mmCIF file with all atom_site columns, C-alpha atoms in Angstrom:
data_model
loop_
_atom_site.group_PDB
_atom_site.id
_atom_site.type_symbol
_atom_site.label_atom_id
_atom_site.label_alt_id
_atom_site.label_comp_id
_atom_site.label_asym_id
_atom_site.label_entity_id
_atom_site.label_seq_id
_atom_site.pdbx_PDB_ins_code
_atom_site.Cartn_x
_atom_site.Cartn_y
_atom_site.Cartn_z
_atom_site.occupancy
_atom_site.B_iso_or_equiv
_atom_site.pdbx_formal_charge
_atom_site.auth_seq_id
_atom_site.auth_comp_id
_atom_site.auth_asym_id
_atom_site.auth_atom_id
_atom_site.pdbx_PDB_model_num
ATOM 1   C CA . MET A 1 1   ? 0.000   0.000  0.000   1.00 55.00 ? 99  MET A CA 1
ATOM 2   C CA . ARG A 1 2   ? 1.462   3.334  -1.063  1.00 60.00 ? 100 ARG A CA 1
ATOM 3   C CA . ILE A 1 3   ? 0.475   6.070  1.383   1.00 54.00 ? 101 ILE A CA 1
ATOM 4   C CA . PHE A 1 4   ? 1.383   9.730  1.186   1.00 53.00 ? 102 PHE A CA 1
ATOM 5   C CA . GLY A 1 5   ? -0.068  12.475 3.325   1.00 49.00 ? 103 GLY A CA 1
ATOM 6   C CA . ALA A 1 6   ? 0.426   15.701 1.406   1.00 47.00 ? 104 ALA A CA 1
ATOM 7   C CA . VAL A 1 7   ? -0.588  15.850 -2.216  1.00 46.00 ? 105 VAL A CA 1
ATOM 8   C CA . PHE A 1 8   ? 1.470   17.863 -4.636  1.00 37.00 ? 106 PHE A CA 1
ATOM 9   C CA . GLY A 1 9   ? 1.598   18.752 -8.297  1.00 31.00 ? 107 GLY A CA 1
ATOM 10  C CA . THR A 1 10  ? 0.199   17.337 -10.726 1.00 28.00 ? 108 THR A CA 1
ATOM 11  C CA . VAL A 1 11  ? -10.339 13.989 -12.665 1.00 28.00 ? 109 VAL A CA 1
ATOM 12  C CA . LEU A 1 12  ? -12.336 11.574 -12.564 1.00 27.00 ? 110 LEU A CA 1
ATOM 13  C CA . ALA A 1 13  ? -16.143 11.483 -12.699 1.00 26.00 ? 111 ALA A CA 1
ATOM 14  C CA . GLY A 1 14  ? -17.426 9.109  -10.072 1.00 30.00 ? 112 GLY A CA 1
ATOM 15  C CA . ALA A 1 15  ? -20.548 8.700  -8.012  1.00 31.00 ? 113 ALA A CA 1
ATOM 16  C CA . LEU A 1 16  ? -20.281 12.237 -6.666  1.00 37.00 ? 114 LEU A CA 1
ATOM 17  C CA . THR A 1 17  ? -19.831 15.614 -8.257  1.00 37.00 ? 115 THR A CA 1
ATOM 18  C CA . LEU A 1 18  ? -16.175 16.577 -8.087  1.00 43.00 ? 116 LEU A CA 1
ATOM 19  C CA . ALA A 1 19  ? -16.229 20.207 -7.092  1.00 44.00 ? 117 ALA A CA 1
ATOM 20  C CA . GLY A 1 20  ? -13.059 22.088 -7.860  1.00 48.00 ? 118 GLY A CA 1
ATOM 21  C CA . ALA A 1 21  ? -11.412 24.212 -5.218  1.00 48.00 ? 119 ALA A CA 1
ATOM 22  C CA . ALA A 1 22  ? -10.983 27.299 -7.381  1.00 51.00 ? 120 ALA A CA 1
ATOM 23  C CA . GLY A 1 23  ? -13.892 29.656 -6.814  1.00 56.00 ? 121 GLY A CA 1
ATOM 24  C CA . ALA A 1 24  ? -14.888 33.003 -8.293  1.00 63.00 ? 122 ALA A CA 1
ATOM 25  C CA . GLY A 1 25  ? -12.945 34.967 -5.692  1.00 83.00 ? 123 GLY A CA 1
ATOM 26  C CA . PRO A 1 26  ? -12.303 35.428 -1.978  1.00 96.00 ? 124 PRO A CA 1
ATOM 27  C CA . VAL A 1 27  ? -15.150 35.085 0.498   1.00 98.00 ? 125 VAL A CA 1
ATOM 28  C CA . SER A 1 28  ? -15.480 36.611 3.949   1.00 98.00 ? 126 SER A CA 1
ATOM 29  C CA . SER A 1 29  ? -14.977 34.514 7.068   1.00 98.00 ? 127 SER A CA 1
ATOM 30  C CA . PRO A 1 30  ? -18.739 34.416 7.841   1.00 98.00 ? 128 PRO A CA 1
ATOM 31  C CA . ASP A 1 31  ? -19.393 33.086 4.339   1.00 98.00 ? 129 ASP A CA 1
ATOM 32  C CA . ALA A 1 32  ? -16.544 30.579 4.702   1.00 98.00 ? 130 ALA A CA 1
ATOM 33  C CA . ARG A 1 33  ? -17.981 29.233 7.960   1.00 98.00 ? 131 ARG A CA 1
ATOM 34  C CA . GLU A 1 34  ? -21.241 28.473 6.169   1.00 97.00 ? 132 GLU A CA 1
ATOM 35  C CA . GLN A 1 35  ? -19.474 26.547 3.405   1.00 97.00 ? 133 GLN A CA 1
ATOM 36  C CA . LEU A 1 36  ? -16.683 24.628 5.128   1.00 98.00 ? 134 LEU A CA 1
ATOM 37  C CA . PHE A 1 37  ? -17.122 21.278 6.866   1.00 98.00 ? 135 PHE A CA 1
ATOM 38  C CA . GLY A 1 38  ? -16.128 19.841 10.239  1.00 98.00 ? 136 GLY A CA 1
ATOM 39  C CA . GLN A 1 39  ? -13.208 17.584 11.139  1.00 96.00 ? 137 GLN A CA 1
ATOM 40  C CA . GLU A 1 40  ? -14.991 14.238 10.751  1.00 96.00 ? 138 GLU A CA 1
ATOM 41  C CA . MET A 1 41  ? -13.943 12.248 7.678   1.00 96.00 ? 139 MET A CA 1
ATOM 42  C CA . ILE A 1 42  ? -15.786 9.569  5.707   1.00 96.00 ? 140 ILE A CA 1
ATOM 43  C CA . LEU A 1 43  ? -14.931 7.240  2.838   1.00 95.00 ? 141 LEU A CA 1
ATOM 44  C CA . HIS A 1 44  ? -17.158 7.581  -0.234  1.00 95.00 ? 142 HIS A CA 1
ATOM 45  C CA . PRO A 1 45  ? -17.070 4.816  -2.891  1.00 94.00 ? 143 PRO A CA 1
ATOM 46  C CA . ALA A 1 46  ? -16.408 5.858  -6.484  1.00 95.00 ? 144 ALA A CA 1
ATOM 47  C CA . ASP A 1 47  ? -17.881 4.561  -9.720  1.00 93.00 ? 145 ASP A CA 1
ATOM 48  C CA . LEU A 1 48  ? -16.399 1.103  -10.396 1.00 94.00 ? 146 LEU A CA 1
ATOM 49  C CA . SER A 1 49  ? -18.102 0.423  -13.730 1.00 93.00 ? 147 SER A CA 1
ATOM 50  C CA . MET A 1 50  ? -14.844 0.581  -15.711 1.00 91.00 ? 148 MET A CA 1
ATOM 51  C CA . PHE A 1 51  ? -13.455 -2.512 -13.935 1.00 90.00 ? 149 PHE A CA 1
ATOM 52  C CA . SER A 1 52  ? -14.070 -6.121 -14.874 1.00 90.00 ? 150 SER A CA 1
ATOM 53  C CA . ASP A 1 53  ? -16.762 -7.935 -12.902 1.00 92.00 ? 151 ASP A CA 1
ATOM 54  C CA . LYS A 1 54  ? -14.106 -9.695 -10.839 1.00 90.00 ? 152 LYS A CA 1
ATOM 55  C CA . LEU A 1 55  ? -12.188 -6.533 -9.975  1.00 90.00 ? 153 LEU A CA 1
ATOM 56  C CA . ARG A 1 56  ? -15.386 -4.585 -9.368  1.00 91.00 ? 154 ARG A CA 1
ATOM 57  C CA . ALA A 1 57  ? -16.529 -7.104 -6.766  1.00 92.00 ? 155 ALA A CA 1
ATOM 58  C CA . HIS A 1 58  ? -13.079 -7.109 -5.173  1.00 91.00 ? 156 HIS A CA 1
ATOM 59  C CA . TYR A 1 59  ? -12.767 -3.335 -4.856  1.00 91.00 ? 157 TYR A CA 1
ATOM 60  C CA . LYS A 1 60  ? -16.335 -2.986 -3.643  1.00 91.00 ? 158 LYS A CA 1
ATOM 61  C CA . LYS A 1 61  ? -15.455 -5.341 -0.796  1.00 90.00 ? 159 LYS A CA 1
ATOM 62  C CA . VAL A 1 62  ? -12.158 -3.551 -0.107  1.00 89.00 ? 160 VAL A CA 1
ATOM 63  C CA . THR A 1 63  ? -13.690 -0.082 0.045   1.00 89.00 ? 161 THR A CA 1
ATOM 64  C CA . SER A 1 64  ? -16.565 -1.324 2.202   1.00 89.00 ? 162 SER A CA 1
ATOM 65  C CA . GLY A 1 65  ? -13.995 -2.514 4.724   1.00 86.00 ? 163 GLY A CA 1
ATOM 66  C CA . MET A 1 66  ? -12.078 0.742  4.531   1.00 85.00 ? 164 MET A CA 1
ATOM 67  C CA . ALA A 1 67  ? -15.207 2.710  5.410   1.00 81.00 ? 165 ALA A CA 1
ATOM 68  C CA . ALA A 1 68  ? -14.832 1.469  8.996   1.00 79.00 ? 166 ALA A CA 1
ATOM 69  C CA . ARG A 1 69  ? -13.842 4.021  11.617  1.00 78.00 ? 167 ARG A CA 1
ATOM 70  C CA . THR A 1 70  ? -10.652 2.069  12.351  1.00 86.00 ? 168 THR A CA 1
ATOM 71  C CA . PHE A 1 71  ? -9.225  2.701  8.882   1.00 86.00 ? 169 PHE A CA 1
ATOM 72  C CA . LEU A 1 72  ? -10.243 6.353  8.938   1.00 90.00 ? 170 LEU A CA 1
ATOM 73  C CA . ALA A 1 73  ? -8.618  6.821  12.339  1.00 89.00 ? 171 ALA A CA 1
ATOM 74  C CA . GLN A 1 74  ? -5.428  5.193  11.051  1.00 88.00 ? 172 GLN A CA 1
ATOM 75  C CA . ALA A 1 75  ? -5.485  7.462  8.011   1.00 88.00 ? 173 ALA A CA 1
ATOM 76  C CA . LYS A 1 76  ? -5.620  10.519 10.255  1.00 88.00 ? 174 LYS A CA 1
ATOM 77  C CA . LEU A 1 77  ? -2.740  9.182  12.350  1.00 85.00 ? 175 LEU A CA 1
ATOM 78  C CA . SER A 1 78  ? -0.758  8.752  9.122   1.00 85.00 ? 176 SER A CA 1
ATOM 79  C CA . GLY A 1 79  ? -1.294  12.419 8.334   1.00 88.00 ? 177 GLY A CA 1
ATOM 80  C CA . ILE A 1 80  ? -4.034  11.889 5.767   1.00 92.00 ? 178 ILE A CA 1
ATOM 81  C CA . GLY A 1 81  ? -7.086  14.116 5.945   1.00 95.00 ? 179 GLY A CA 1
ATOM 82  C CA . TYR A 1 82  ? -9.738  15.089 3.470   1.00 97.00 ? 180 TYR A CA 1
ATOM 83  C CA . TYR A 1 83  ? -9.823  15.650 0.570   1.00 97.00 ? 181 TYR A CA 1
ATOM 84  C CA . GLY A 1 84  ? -8.241  12.367 -0.424  1.00 96.00 ? 182 GLY A CA 1
ATOM 85  C CA . ALA A 1 85  ? -8.522  9.457  -2.798  1.00 96.00 ? 183 ALA A CA 1
ATOM 86  C CA . ILE A 1 86  ? -7.656  5.782  -3.157  1.00 94.00 ? 184 ILE A CA 1
ATOM 87  C CA . ALA A 1 87  ? -6.512  4.696  -6.618  1.00 95.00 ? 185 ALA A CA 1
ATOM 88  C CA . VAL A 1 88  ? -5.626  1.325  -8.135  1.00 94.00 ? 186 VAL A CA 1
ATOM 89  C CA . PRO A 1 89  ? -4.361  0.072  -11.521 1.00 92.00 ? 187 PRO A CA 1
ATOM 90  C CA . LEU A 1 90  ? -7.153  -0.750 -13.951 1.00 90.00 ? 188 LEU A CA 1
ATOM 91  C CA . THR A 1 91  ? -5.969  -4.222 -14.952 1.00 86.00 ? 189 THR A CA 1
ATOM 92  C CA . SER A 1 92  ? -3.296  -5.452 -12.527 1.00 83.00 ? 190 SER A CA 1
ATOM 93  C CA . GLU A 1 93  ? -4.027  -8.304 -10.155 1.00 82.00 ? 191 GLU A CA 1
ATOM 94  C CA . PRO A 1 94  ? -5.263  -6.595 -6.978  1.00 82.00 ? 192 PRO A CA 1
ATOM 95  C CA . SER A 1 95  ? -3.083  -6.623 -3.887  1.00 80.00 ? 193 SER A CA 1
ATOM 96  C CA . LEU A 1 96  ? -2.403  -4.407 -0.910  1.00 77.00 ? 194 LEU A CA 1
ATOM 97  C CA . GLU A 1 97  ? 0.714   -3.134 -2.660  1.00 81.00 ? 195 GLU A CA 1
ATOM 98  C CA . THR A 1 98  ? -1.250  -1.762 -5.623  1.00 84.00 ? 196 THR A CA 1
ATOM 99  C CA . LEU A 1 99  ? -3.367  0.617  -3.517  1.00 90.00 ? 197 LEU A CA 1
ATOM 100 C CA . THR A 1 100 ? -2.278  4.261  -3.585  1.00 92.00 ? 198 THR A CA 1
ATOM 101 C CA . ILE A 1 101 ? -3.759  6.482  -0.884  1.00 92.00 ? 199 ILE A CA 1
ATOM 102 C CA . GLY A 1 102 ? -3.263  10.216 -0.477  1.00 92.00 ? 200 GLY A CA 1
ATOM 103 C CA . GLY A 1 103 ? -5.002  13.193 1.021   1.00 94.00 ? 201 GLY A CA 1
ATOM 104 C CA . ASN A 1 104 ? -4.884  16.775 2.266   1.00 95.00 ? 202 ASN A CA 1
ATOM 105 C CA . ALA A 1 105 ? -5.971  18.304 -1.039  1.00 96.00 ? 203 ALA A CA 1
ATOM 106 C CA . HIS A 1 106 ? -8.446  21.174 -1.150  1.00 97.00 ? 204 HIS A CA 1
ATOM 107 C CA . SER A 1 107 ? -11.035 19.423 -3.341  1.00 96.00 ? 205 SER A CA 1
ATOM 108 C CA . PRO A 1 108 ? -11.996 15.898 -4.438  1.00 96.00 ? 206 PRO A CA 1
ATOM 109 C CA . GLY A 1 109 ? -10.885 16.652 -7.988  1.00 95.00 ? 207 GLY A CA 1
ATOM 110 C CA . ALA A 1 110 ? -7.430  17.780 -6.906  1.00 95.00 ? 208 ALA A CA 1
ATOM 111 C CA . ALA A 1 111 ? -7.039  14.680 -4.732  1.00 96.00 ? 209 ALA A CA 1
ATOM 112 C CA . ALA A 1 112 ? -8.085  12.389 -7.580  1.00 96.00 ? 210 ALA A CA 1
ATOM 113 C CA . ALA A 1 113 ? -5.670  14.005 -10.029 1.00 94.00 ? 211 ALA A CA 1
ATOM 114 C CA . VAL A 1 114 ? -2.661  13.674 -7.758  1.00 92.00 ? 212 VAL A CA 1
ATOM 115 C CA . VAL A 1 115 ? -3.387  10.193 -6.403  1.00 94.00 ? 213 VAL A CA 1
ATOM 116 C CA . THR A 1 116 ? -4.024  8.707  -9.839  1.00 95.00 ? 214 THR A CA 1
ATOM 117 C CA . GLY A 1 117 ? -0.814  10.316 -11.043 1.00 94.00 ? 215 GLY A CA 1
ATOM 118 C CA . GLN A 1 118 ? 1.145   8.752  -8.183  1.00 93.00 ? 216 GLN A CA 1
ATOM 119 C CA . CYS A 1 119 ? -0.515  5.388  -8.824  1.00 94.00 ? 217 CYS A CA 1
ATOM 120 C CA . GLU A 1 120 ? 0.246   5.442  -12.552 1.00 94.00 ? 218 GLU A CA 1
ATOM 121 C CA . LYS A 1 121 ? 3.851   6.431  -11.923 1.00 93.00 ? 219 LYS A CA 1
ATOM 122 C CA . ALA A 1 122 ? 4.308   3.456  -9.598  1.00 91.00 ? 220 ALA A CA 1
ATOM 123 C CA . ALA A 1 123 ? 2.245   0.913  -11.551 1.00 91.00 ? 221 ALA A CA 1
ATOM 124 C CA . GLY A 1 124 ? 3.239   1.849  -15.091 1.00 93.00 ? 222 GLY A CA 1
ATOM 125 C CA . GLU A 1 125 ? -0.366  1.694  -16.262 1.00 94.00 ? 223 GLU A CA 1
ATOM 126 C CA . LYS A 1 126 ? -3.600  3.646  -16.111 1.00 95.00 ? 224 LYS A CA 1
ATOM 127 C CA . CYS A 1 127 ? -5.152  3.926  -12.648 1.00 95.00 ? 225 CYS A CA 1
ATOM 128 C CA . GLN A 1 128 ? -8.632  4.695  -11.413 1.00 95.00 ? 226 GLN A CA 1
ATOM 129 C CA . VAL A 1 129 ? -10.015 6.113  -8.168  1.00 96.00 ? 227 VAL A CA 1
ATOM 130 C CA . VAL A 1 130 ? -12.058 3.565  -6.203  1.00 95.00 ? 228 VAL A CA 1
ATOM 131 C CA . ALA A 1 131 ? -12.947 5.769  -3.215  1.00 95.00 ? 229 ALA A CA 1
ATOM 132 C CA . TYR A 1 132 ? -12.693 9.310  -1.901  1.00 97.00 ? 230 TYR A CA 1
ATOM 133 C CA . LEU A 1 133 ? -11.886 10.658 1.549   1.00 96.00 ? 231 LEU A CA 1
ATOM 134 C CA . LEU A 1 134 ? -14.438 13.397 2.190   1.00 97.00 ? 232 LEU A CA 1
ATOM 135 C CA . PRO A 1 135 ? -15.677 15.451 5.124   1.00 98.00 ? 233 PRO A CA 1
ATOM 136 C CA . ALA A 1 136 ? -18.819 14.093 6.739   1.00 97.00 ? 234 ALA A CA 1
ATOM 137 C CA . GLY A 1 137 ? -21.892 15.646 5.144   1.00 97.00 ? 235 GLY A CA 1
ATOM 138 C CA . TYR A 1 138 ? -20.013 16.524 1.969   1.00 97.00 ? 236 TYR A CA 1
ATOM 139 C CA . ALA A 1 139 ? -21.972 18.401 -0.686  1.00 95.00 ? 237 ALA A CA 1
ATOM 140 C CA . LYS A 1 140 ? -20.882 20.581 -3.571  1.00 92.00 ? 238 LYS A CA 1
ATOM 141 C CA . ARG A 1 141 ? -19.864 24.026 -2.309  1.00 93.00 ? 239 ARG A CA 1
ATOM 142 C CA . GLY A 1 142 ? -18.317 27.140 -3.779  1.00 94.00 ? 240 GLY A CA 1
ATOM 143 C CA . LEU A 1 143 ? -15.418 26.875 -1.327  1.00 97.00 ? 241 LEU A CA 1
ATOM 144 C CA . THR A 1 144 ? -13.664 23.688 -0.232  1.00 97.00 ? 242 THR A CA 1
ATOM 145 C CA . LEU A 1 145 ? -10.472 23.446 1.813   1.00 97.00 ? 243 LEU A CA 1
ATOM 146 C CA . SER A 1 146 ? -8.462  20.564 3.214   1.00 97.00 ? 244 SER A CA 1
ATOM 147 C CA . MET A 1 147 ? -9.027  19.338 6.747   1.00 97.00 ? 245 MET A CA 1
ATOM 148 C CA . ALA A 1 148 ? -5.828  21.058 7.895   1.00 96.00 ? 246 ALA A CA 1
ATOM 149 C CA . ALA A 1 149 ? -6.665  24.358 6.204   1.00 97.00 ? 247 ALA A CA 1
ATOM 150 C CA . THR A 1 150 ? -10.196 24.233 7.610   1.00 98.00 ? 248 THR A CA 1
ATOM 151 C CA . ALA A 1 151 ? -8.817  23.723 11.126  1.00 97.00 ? 249 ALA A CA 1
ATOM 152 C CA . ALA A 1 152 ? -6.331  26.579 10.640  1.00 97.00 ? 250 ALA A CA 1
ATOM 153 C CA . PHE A 1 153 ? -9.146  28.838 9.476   1.00 98.00 ? 251 PHE A CA 1
ATOM 154 C CA . GLY A 1 154 ? -11.236 28.028 12.547  1.00 97.00 ? 252 GLY A CA 1
ATOM 155 C CA . LYS A 1 155 ? -8.337  28.820 14.863  1.00 96.00 ? 253 LYS A CA 1
ATOM 156 C CA . SER A 1 156 ? -6.856  31.857 13.109  1.00 96.00 ? 254 SER A CA 1
ATOM 157 C CA . PHE A 1 157 ? -10.096 33.632 12.246  1.00 97.00 ? 255 PHE A CA 1
ATOM 158 C CA . SER A 1 158 ? -11.590 33.413 15.742  1.00 94.00 ? 256 SER A CA 1
ATOM 159 C CA . ASP A 1 159 ? -10.375 36.878 16.833  1.00 94.00 ? 257 ASP A CA 1
ATOM 160 C CA . ASN A 1 160 ? -11.133 40.363 15.503  1.00 92.00 ? 258 ASN A CA 1
ATOM 161 C CA . VAL A 1 161 ? -7.754  41.128 13.930  1.00 94.00 ? 259 VAL A CA 1
ATOM 162 C CA . VAL A 1 162 ? -8.032  42.507 10.386  1.00 96.00 ? 260 VAL A CA 1
ATOM 163 C CA . PRO A 1 163 ? -6.970  42.500 7.660   1.00 97.00 ? 261 PRO A CA 1
ATOM 164 C CA . ARG A 1 164 ? -6.449  38.742 7.489   1.00 98.00 ? 262 ARG A CA 1
ATOM 165 C CA . TYR A 1 165 ? -6.223  36.312 4.619   1.00 98.00 ? 263 TYR A CA 1
ATOM 166 C CA . LEU A 1 166 ? -6.138  32.597 3.897   1.00 98.00 ? 264 LEU A CA 1
ATOM 167 C CA . ALA A 1 167 ? -4.397  31.651 0.661   1.00 98.00 ? 265 ALA A CA 1
ATOM 168 C CA . TYR A 1 168 ? -4.453  28.163 -0.815  1.00 97.00 ? 266 TYR A CA 1
ATOM 169 C CA . SER A 1 169 ? -3.252  26.188 -3.817  1.00 96.00 ? 267 SER A CA 1
ATOM 170 C CA . PRO A 1 170 ? -6.056  24.601 -5.898  1.00 95.00 ? 268 PRO A CA 1
ATOM 171 C CA . ALA A 1 171 ? -3.691  21.868 -7.145  1.00 93.00 ? 269 ALA A CA 1
ATOM 172 C CA . THR A 1 172 ? -1.657  21.023 -4.031  1.00 93.00 ? 270 THR A CA 1
ATOM 173 C CA . ALA A 1 173 ? -1.953  20.813 -0.249  1.00 94.00 ? 271 ALA A CA 1
ATOM 174 C CA . ALA A 1 174 ? -0.388  24.239 0.328   1.00 96.00 ? 272 ALA A CA 1
ATOM 175 C CA . PHE A 1 175 ? -2.095  27.022 2.267   1.00 97.00 ? 273 PHE A CA 1
ATOM 176 C CA . ALA A 1 176 ? -1.156  29.950 4.500   1.00 97.00 ? 274 ALA A CA 1
ATOM 177 C CA . VAL A 1 177 ? -2.903  32.300 6.933   1.00 97.00 ? 275 VAL A CA 1
ATOM 178 C CA . VAL A 1 178 ? -1.432  35.788 7.429   1.00 97.00 ? 276 VAL A CA 1
ATOM 179 C CA . LYS A 1 179 ? -2.731  38.882 9.226   1.00 97.00 ? 277 LYS A CA 1
ATOM 180 C CA . GLY A 1 180 ? -1.841  42.568 9.063   1.00 96.00 ? 278 GLY A CA 1
ATOM 181 C CA . LYS A 1 181 ? -0.981  45.226 6.507   1.00 95.00 ? 279 LYS A CA 1
ATOM 182 C CA . GLY A 1 182 ? 0.072   43.695 3.198   1.00 96.00 ? 280 GLY A CA 1
ATOM 183 C CA . ALA A 1 183 ? -0.924  40.253 4.453   1.00 97.00 ? 281 ALA A CA 1
ATOM 184 C CA . ASP A 1 184 ? -2.668  39.294 1.218   1.00 97.00 ? 282 ASP A CA 1
ATOM 185 C CA . ARG A 1 185 ? 0.576   39.358 -0.751  1.00 98.00 ? 283 ARG A CA 1
ATOM 186 C CA . VAL A 1 186 ? 2.502   37.674 2.053   1.00 97.00 ? 284 VAL A CA 1
ATOM 187 C CA . ALA A 1 187 ? -0.119  34.924 2.328   1.00 98.00 ? 285 ALA A CA 1
ATOM 188 C CA . ILE A 1 188 ? 0.155   34.150 -1.386  1.00 98.00 ? 286 ILE A CA 1
ATOM 189 C CA . ASP A 1 189 ? 3.964   34.202 -1.343  1.00 98.00 ? 287 ASP A CA 1
ATOM 190 C CA . THR A 1 190 ? 4.098   31.984 1.762   1.00 97.00 ? 288 THR A CA 1
ATOM 191 C CA . CYS A 1 191 ? 1.629   29.526 0.277   1.00 97.00 ? 289 CYS A CA 1
ATOM 192 C CA . ASN A 1 192 ? 3.511   29.374 -3.038  1.00 97.00 ? 290 ASN A CA 1
ATOM 193 C CA . LYS A 1 193 ? 6.672   28.225 -1.255  1.00 96.00 ? 291 LYS A CA 1
ATOM 194 C CA . ASP A 1 194 ? 4.964   24.884 -0.544  1.00 94.00 ? 292 ASP A CA 1
ATOM 195 C CA . THR A 1 195 ? 3.505   24.192 -3.996  1.00 94.00 ? 293 THR A CA 1
ATOM 196 C CA . GLY A 1 196 ? 6.481   22.351 -5.455  1.00 92.00 ? 294 GLY A CA 1
ATOM 197 C CA . GLY A 1 197 ? 7.021   25.050 -8.049  1.00 94.00 ? 295 GLY A CA 1
ATOM 198 C CA . ARG A 1 198 ? 3.431   25.430 -9.274  1.00 93.00 ? 296 ARG A CA 1
ATOM 199 C CA . ARG A 1 199 ? 2.944   28.846 -7.614  1.00 95.00 ? 297 ARG A CA 1
ATOM 200 C CA . ASP A 1 200 ? -0.819  28.730 -8.120  1.00 96.00 ? 298 ASP A CA 1
ATOM 201 C CA . CYS A 1 201 ? -1.911  30.084 -4.728  1.00 97.00 ? 299 CYS A CA 1
ATOM 202 C CA . VAL A 1 202 ? -4.830  32.488 -4.528  1.00 97.00 ? 300 VAL A CA 1
ATOM 203 C CA . ILE A 1 203 ? -6.723  34.163 -1.702  1.00 98.00 ? 301 ILE A CA 1
ATOM 204 C CA . ALA A 1 204 ? -9.695  32.062 -0.608  1.00 98.00 ? 302 ALA A CA 1
ATOM 205 C CA . ILE A 1 205 ? -10.838 33.939 2.509   1.00 98.00 ? 303 ILE A CA 1
ATOM 206 C CA . ALA A 1 206 ? -10.388 37.646 3.180   1.00 98.00 ? 304 ALA A CA 1
ATOM 207 C CA . ASP A 1 207 ? -11.497 39.920 6.020   1.00 98.00 ? 305 ASP A CA 1
ATOM 208 C CA . GLU A 1 208 ? -10.505 43.532 5.398   1.00 95.00 ? 306 GLU A CA 1
#
């Protein structure tokens, strides 16, 4: 089993709508609180119709077992939070070693893109997502952030200090919270340092 906590770099249509993390522009902290989710994580099965009957039955059983709280607790201990994905090769004989698990992205689509890329790099063949790691109660929203970024928002935006900004990378796990004069530019620059060279950070939440 290949496990990695932070997703970087470089989507798949499944049973749920894959909302992207990039919205129309920054929202205020009150608006963000209405859109973001809590810290509980669930496993949501993906569409398995592209697999053979044998593999479909196998991965349905595997993901059903992974939906247990024990696996989700272990994922958190391994540093994996939502948004995440589990990907496998399309044709290889299934085994524990062929599973690729990753998380901490800011949207299901970003998680799927990175995890399938990691899976295909390791397996040498096309991979497919079989399940997603989502916040409990997940529904399509204009703003989605990783579990870690959501927790940082809750902690850092609890006072009355303004201006303050949360910047994030739509394609990676990077984010930053900065307060004070000129904090919007600093937040973007700080966030971009953790994007592995993509430098795609934008302001998601702004109180001015």
